Every structure is written in C-alpha cells, then in structure tokens.
Tab-separated table of C-alpha atoms and ligand atoms in Angstrom:
chain	number	residue	atom	x	y	z
A	1	MET	CA	85.733	79.750	97.334
A	2	ARG	CA	87.612	81.628	100.067
A	3	LEU	CA	91.345	81.593	99.618
A	4	ILE	CA	94.418	83.291	100.953
A	5	LEU	CA	97.657	83.574	99.029
A	6	MET	CA	100.884	83.776	100.987
A	7	GLY	CA	104.562	83.955	100.199
A	8	PRO	CA	107.547	86.209	100.759
A	9	PRO	CA	107.977	89.511	98.889
A	10	GLY	CA	108.887	88.604	95.311
A	11	ALA	CA	107.204	85.188	95.367
A	12	GLY	CA	104.787	86.254	92.632
A	13	LYS	CA	101.624	86.586	94.687
A	14	GLY	CA	100.247	89.523	92.735
A	15	THR	CA	101.007	87.882	89.394
A	16	GLN	CA	99.239	84.666	90.337
A	17	ALA	CA	96.363	86.206	92.291
A	18	THR	CA	94.547	87.490	89.214
A	19	SER	CA	94.707	84.139	87.395
A	20	ILE	CA	93.418	82.220	90.396
A	21	ALA	CA	90.641	84.709	91.072
A	22	ASP	CA	89.550	84.705	87.404
A	23	HIS	CA	89.522	80.917	87.396
A	24	PHE	CA	87.127	80.788	90.333
A	25	GLY	CA	85.137	83.914	89.405
A	26	ILE	CA	85.999	85.706	92.637
A	27	PRO	CA	87.698	89.065	93.284
A	28	ALA	CA	91.432	89.175	94.017
A	29	ILE	CA	91.846	91.464	96.992
A	30	SER	CA	95.406	92.718	97.421
A	31	THR	CA	96.042	94.765	100.538
A	32	GLY	CA	99.236	96.135	98.958
A	33	ASP	CA	97.307	97.281	95.861
A	34	ILE	CA	94.560	98.891	97.953
A	35	PHE	CA	97.154	100.748	100.014
A	36	ARG	CA	98.985	101.893	96.866
A	37	ALA	CA	95.713	103.091	95.282
A	38	ASN	CA	95.030	105.119	98.423
A	39	VAL	CA	98.538	106.567	98.392
A	40	SER	CA	98.058	107.654	94.744
A	41	ALA	CA	94.657	109.159	95.496
A	42	GLY	CA	96.057	110.995	98.524
A	43	THR	CA	93.365	109.723	100.890
A	44	GLU	CA	93.751	109.833	104.666
A	45	LEU	CA	94.322	106.074	104.652
A	46	GLY	CA	96.972	106.474	101.961
A	47	ILE	CA	98.795	109.211	103.848
A	48	GLU	CA	98.903	107.046	106.970
A	49	ALA	CA	99.872	103.818	105.135
A	50	LYS	CA	102.651	105.479	103.128
A	51	ARG	CA	104.721	106.169	106.227
A	52	TYR	CA	104.905	102.454	106.947
A	53	MET	CA	105.159	101.181	103.381
A	54	ASP	CA	108.094	103.415	102.478
A	55	ALA	CA	110.013	101.987	105.433
A	56	GLY	CA	109.028	98.387	104.613
A	57	ASP	CA	107.023	98.153	107.844
A	58	TYR	CA	103.609	96.592	108.158
A	59	VAL	CA	100.712	99.008	108.340
A	60	PRO	CA	99.159	98.699	111.836
A	61	ASP	CA	96.702	95.816	112.220
A	62	GLU	CA	93.763	98.043	113.181
A	63	VAL	CA	94.090	100.023	109.965
A	64	THR	CA	94.592	96.977	107.747
A	65	ASN	CA	91.862	94.924	109.399
A	66	LEU	CA	89.261	97.651	108.996
A	67	MET	CA	90.185	98.107	105.355
A	68	VAL	CA	89.859	94.376	104.622
A	69	ARG	CA	86.601	94.141	106.537
A	70	ASN	CA	85.115	96.947	104.428
A	71	ARG	CA	86.349	95.366	101.201
A	72	ILE	CA	85.010	91.916	102.043
A	73	ASP	CA	81.611	93.439	102.832
A	74	GLU	CA	81.237	94.577	99.236
A	75	PRO	CA	78.729	92.616	97.116
A	76	ASP	CA	81.285	91.114	94.697
A	77	ALA	CA	83.007	89.342	97.579
A	78	LYS	CA	79.854	87.572	98.780
A	79	PRO	CA	80.480	84.396	96.702
A	80	GLY	CA	84.088	84.300	97.836
A	81	PHE	CA	87.437	86.031	97.496
A	82	LEU	CA	91.126	85.558	97.199
A	83	LEU	CA	93.193	87.565	99.657
A	84	ASP	CA	96.665	88.478	98.426
A	85	GLY	CA	98.914	89.725	101.201
A	86	TYR	CA	96.488	89.274	104.086
A	87	PRO	CA	96.686	87.999	106.794
A	88	ARG	CA	100.340	88.736	107.682
A	89	THR	CA	100.146	88.695	111.488
A	90	THR	CA	98.427	86.449	114.025
A	91	ALA	CA	96.152	89.367	114.945
A	92	GLN	CA	95.078	89.529	111.290
A	93	VAL	CA	94.435	85.778	111.269
A	94	ASP	CA	92.117	86.170	114.266
A	95	GLU	CA	90.327	89.043	112.584
A	96	LEU	CA	89.875	87.122	109.340
A	97	ASP	CA	88.593	84.083	111.223
A	98	GLY	CA	85.948	86.309	112.786
A	99	MET	CA	84.981	87.923	109.482
A	100	ILE	CA	84.520	84.573	107.740
A	101	ALA	CA	82.740	82.903	110.658
A	102	PHE	CA	80.326	85.838	110.810
A	103	THR	CA	79.135	85.024	107.293
A	104	GLY	CA	78.745	81.316	108.149
A	105	HIS	CA	81.471	80.234	105.749
A	106	LYS	CA	84.954	78.850	106.145
A	107	LEU	CA	88.338	79.336	104.587
A	108	ASP	CA	88.944	76.766	101.841
A	109	ALA	CA	92.704	76.921	101.518
A	110	ALA	CA	95.863	78.874	102.286
A	111	VAL	CA	98.140	78.741	99.264
A	112	VAL	CA	101.800	79.468	99.914
A	113	LEU	CA	104.294	80.058	97.112
A	114	THR	CA	107.816	78.878	97.893
A	115	VAL	CA	110.778	80.438	96.097
A	116	ASP	CA	114.566	80.299	96.677
A	117	PRO	CA	115.791	83.318	98.690
A	118	ASP	CA	118.347	84.249	95.991
A	119	GLU	CA	115.675	84.173	93.320
A	120	LEU	CA	113.432	86.440	95.456
A	121	VAL	CA	116.041	89.173	95.719
A	122	ALA	CA	116.843	88.890	92.012
A	123	ARG	CA	113.165	89.285	91.069
A	124	LEU	CA	112.638	92.317	93.309
A	125	LEU	CA	115.786	94.068	92.139
A	126	GLN	CA	114.763	93.347	88.556
A	127	ARG	CA	111.357	94.922	89.220
A	128	ALA	CA	113.152	97.941	90.703
A	129	THR	CA	115.131	98.456	87.477
A	130	THR	CA	111.959	98.516	85.410
A	131	GLY	CA	110.472	101.452	87.294
A	132	GLY	CA	108.732	99.263	89.859
A	133	ARG	CA	107.695	100.331	93.300
A	134	ALA	CA	109.025	102.903	95.743
A	135	ASP	CA	109.639	100.108	98.279
A	136	ASP	CA	111.849	98.003	95.976
A	137	THR	CA	115.162	99.433	97.195
A	138	GLU	CA	117.721	97.031	98.628
A	139	GLU	CA	117.345	98.327	102.186
A	140	VAL	CA	113.557	98.266	102.182
A	141	ILE	CA	113.444	94.862	100.477
A	142	ARG	CA	115.602	93.478	103.292
A	143	LYS	CA	113.272	94.990	105.882
A	144	ARG	CA	110.212	93.471	104.197
A	145	GLN	CA	111.895	90.071	104.033
A	146	ASP	CA	112.858	90.201	107.717
A	147	LEU	CA	109.326	91.119	108.720
A	148	TYR	CA	107.962	88.307	106.581
A	149	THR	CA	110.255	85.845	108.343
A	150	THR	CA	109.406	86.967	111.865
A	151	GLU	CA	105.723	87.927	111.536
A	152	THR	CA	104.237	86.056	108.602
A	153	GLU	CA	106.169	82.826	108.056
A	154	PRO	CA	104.860	81.379	111.360
A	155	LEU	CA	101.340	81.570	109.901
A	156	ILE	CA	102.297	78.816	107.446
A	157	GLU	CA	102.539	76.306	110.290
A	158	LEU	CA	99.300	77.623	111.745
A	159	TYR	CA	97.413	76.955	108.507
A	160	ARG	CA	99.187	73.613	108.104
A	161	SER	CA	97.925	72.583	111.528
A	162	ARG	CA	94.411	73.470	110.406
A	163	GLY	CA	94.804	71.222	107.357
A	164	LEU	CA	94.362	74.180	105.003
A	165	LEU	CA	97.882	74.623	103.692
A	166	VAL	CA	98.549	74.145	99.970
A	167	GLU	CA	102.263	74.531	99.251
A	168	VAL	CA	103.147	75.319	95.662
A	169	ASP	CA	106.598	75.548	94.113
A	170	GLY	CA	106.842	79.155	92.901
A	171	MET	CA	109.980	78.621	90.800
A	172	GLY	CA	109.714	78.473	87.005
A	173	THR	CA	107.650	80.423	84.512
A	174	VAL	CA	104.481	82.280	85.458
A	175	ASP	CA	102.392	79.726	83.509
A	176	GLU	CA	104.064	76.757	85.126
A	177	VAL	CA	103.325	78.143	88.578
A	178	THR	CA	99.707	78.951	87.612
A	179	GLN	CA	99.157	75.381	86.403
A	180	ARG	CA	100.610	73.976	89.632
A	181	ILE	CA	98.271	76.154	91.683
A	182	PHE	CA	95.235	75.106	89.622
A	183	ALA	CA	96.149	71.434	89.914
A	184	ALA	CA	96.534	71.783	93.669
A	185	LEU	CA	93.294	73.730	94.177
A	186	ASP	CA	90.880	71.975	91.856
A	187	ILE	CA	90.836	68.972	94.121
A	188	ILE	CA	89.511	71.006	97.022
A	189	PRO	CA	85.714	70.811	97.190
A	190	GLU	CA	83.825	74.121	97.224
A	191	SER	CA	82.145	74.919	100.537
B	201	ADP	P1	105.174	92.589	99.241
B	201	ADP	O1	104.485	91.293	99.518
B	201	ADP	O2	106.150	92.508	98.115
B	201	ADP	O3	105.801	93.214	100.468
B	201	ADP	P2	102.616	94.067	98.908
B	201	ADP	O4	102.248	94.843	97.709
B	201	ADP	O5	101.787	92.882	99.222
B	201	ADP	O6	104.137	93.669	98.677
B	201	ADP	O7	102.647	95.028	100.189
B	201	ADP	C1	103.306	96.281	100.151
B	201	ADP	C2	103.271	96.945	101.535
B	201	ADP	O8	101.917	97.182	101.932
B	201	ADP	C3	103.866	96.129	102.673
B	201	ADP	O9	105.271	96.245	102.773
B	201	ADP	C4	103.142	96.751	103.881
B	201	ADP	O10	103.692	97.998	104.220
B	201	ADP	C5	101.743	97.003	103.332
B	201	ADP	N1	100.853	95.836	103.569
B	201	ADP	C6	100.305	95.035	102.625
B	201	ADP	N2	99.552	94.080	103.184
B	201	ADP	C7	99.619	94.264	104.531
B	201	ADP	C8	99.075	93.607	105.675
B	201	ADP	N3	98.287	92.526	105.545
B	201	ADP	N4	99.372	94.092	106.891
B	201	ADP	C9	100.138	95.164	107.054
B	201	ADP	N5	100.703	95.828	106.033
B	201	ADP	C10	100.452	95.396	104.783
C-alpha cells in the first residue's frame, strides 16, 4: 500500500498517520517529523531546514525530495509507506511519481482530511498552549495556511483527476476520523 495523507496545518494528519500506517503494516513517513528530528539533533539538514520552518516557509524542494528519496529507499518502506506532509508542491509530486515508478509500483490513494478553517486555527492555537511546536505562533500559522492554499491545495484537484483522491471529513473525534479513513481505504484493492 502506497498512500499520501494531505490536509491543511491542524487537520490532524500526524495523529491519523500512525493509525493508518499500523493498520496496513507500513511505515508512516512524516517530513515534518524528520525535519524536527534533524533540528533537535543539530544536523546540517536540521540547521538548514530550521530557517524555513521557523518562518512557516516550505523547505526547498531539492532538500525535501532528497530526504524523502533516502527514506523511501530504506528496507521497511519496500512493502509500502504512508507519506504525511509530502508532496506539498507540484515539483514534489513529479519527484514522487518518479520514485514510485522506478520501483514498478503505483500510488494507491491520496487521502485528504477536510476541516473547517475556524476549527483549524482553534486546534493549532490549542496545541501552542500545551507547549507544542515553535511554529505554532499566530503569525507563523497564518503563513503556513497561506502556503498550503497557494502551493498544496491545487494538488487535491491533481489527484482527483487521477482518480486517486479519497476525501475524508476530518471533523469530530480522533476515533471517528480514523474509522472514516479505514472505511474509505479498505475498499481500495492492494496493488
Ligand atoms: P504542518 O502540516 O502543520 O505545517 P508539518 O509538521 O507537516 O506541519 O511540517 C512542519 C514544517 O516542515 C513545514 O511548515 C515546512 O517548513 C516543513 N515541511 C514539512 N513537509 C514539507 C514538504 N513536503 N516540503 C517542504 N517543507 C516541508
């Protein structure tokens, strides 16, 4: 199973990614988490990524693409993977297409979580109050949302046109959303 999980900041991608990945026995690969781990470890990649993340900007495609390519090449991702937060630009879509085609497989589905804009801001500000992430300030949240709208939202139509889009209502409890995702995905045959 090869899946991507999309949705605006605050849609609950990270929360749902682990459940979906566990269900299918595949790794959940979160570009945000990998960047944050590199920032914490003080690696060269982390030092470069931090500049962009703190401002709510996307890390440059070349950097992100190489990182995902290396991660997907690892043995645990051979049977499949769930990508959380990648691709976010058309250049990343092209890169992912190439990576998957190279292995002779195909993408099974692009899951997108839809959540009311007001609810998104409320969730992110709530996370900020509980000692969340450095990029959960009001100004940076707005920047991330704007970038999502201009750069990433158009990818939804692209995956719809490919017949791969699975839209899931992301409102409600975590469990409710998980069950909706499972119900939507279990009907897709494994490739
Ligand atoms: P969110 O979806 O809430 O913005 P993530 O944890 O997925 O949070 O991402 C945090 C940050 O990591 C992003 O704002 C961006 O700077 C960087 N990032 C994550 N994924 C990508 C990507 N595919 N391309 C470029 N930058 C990315």
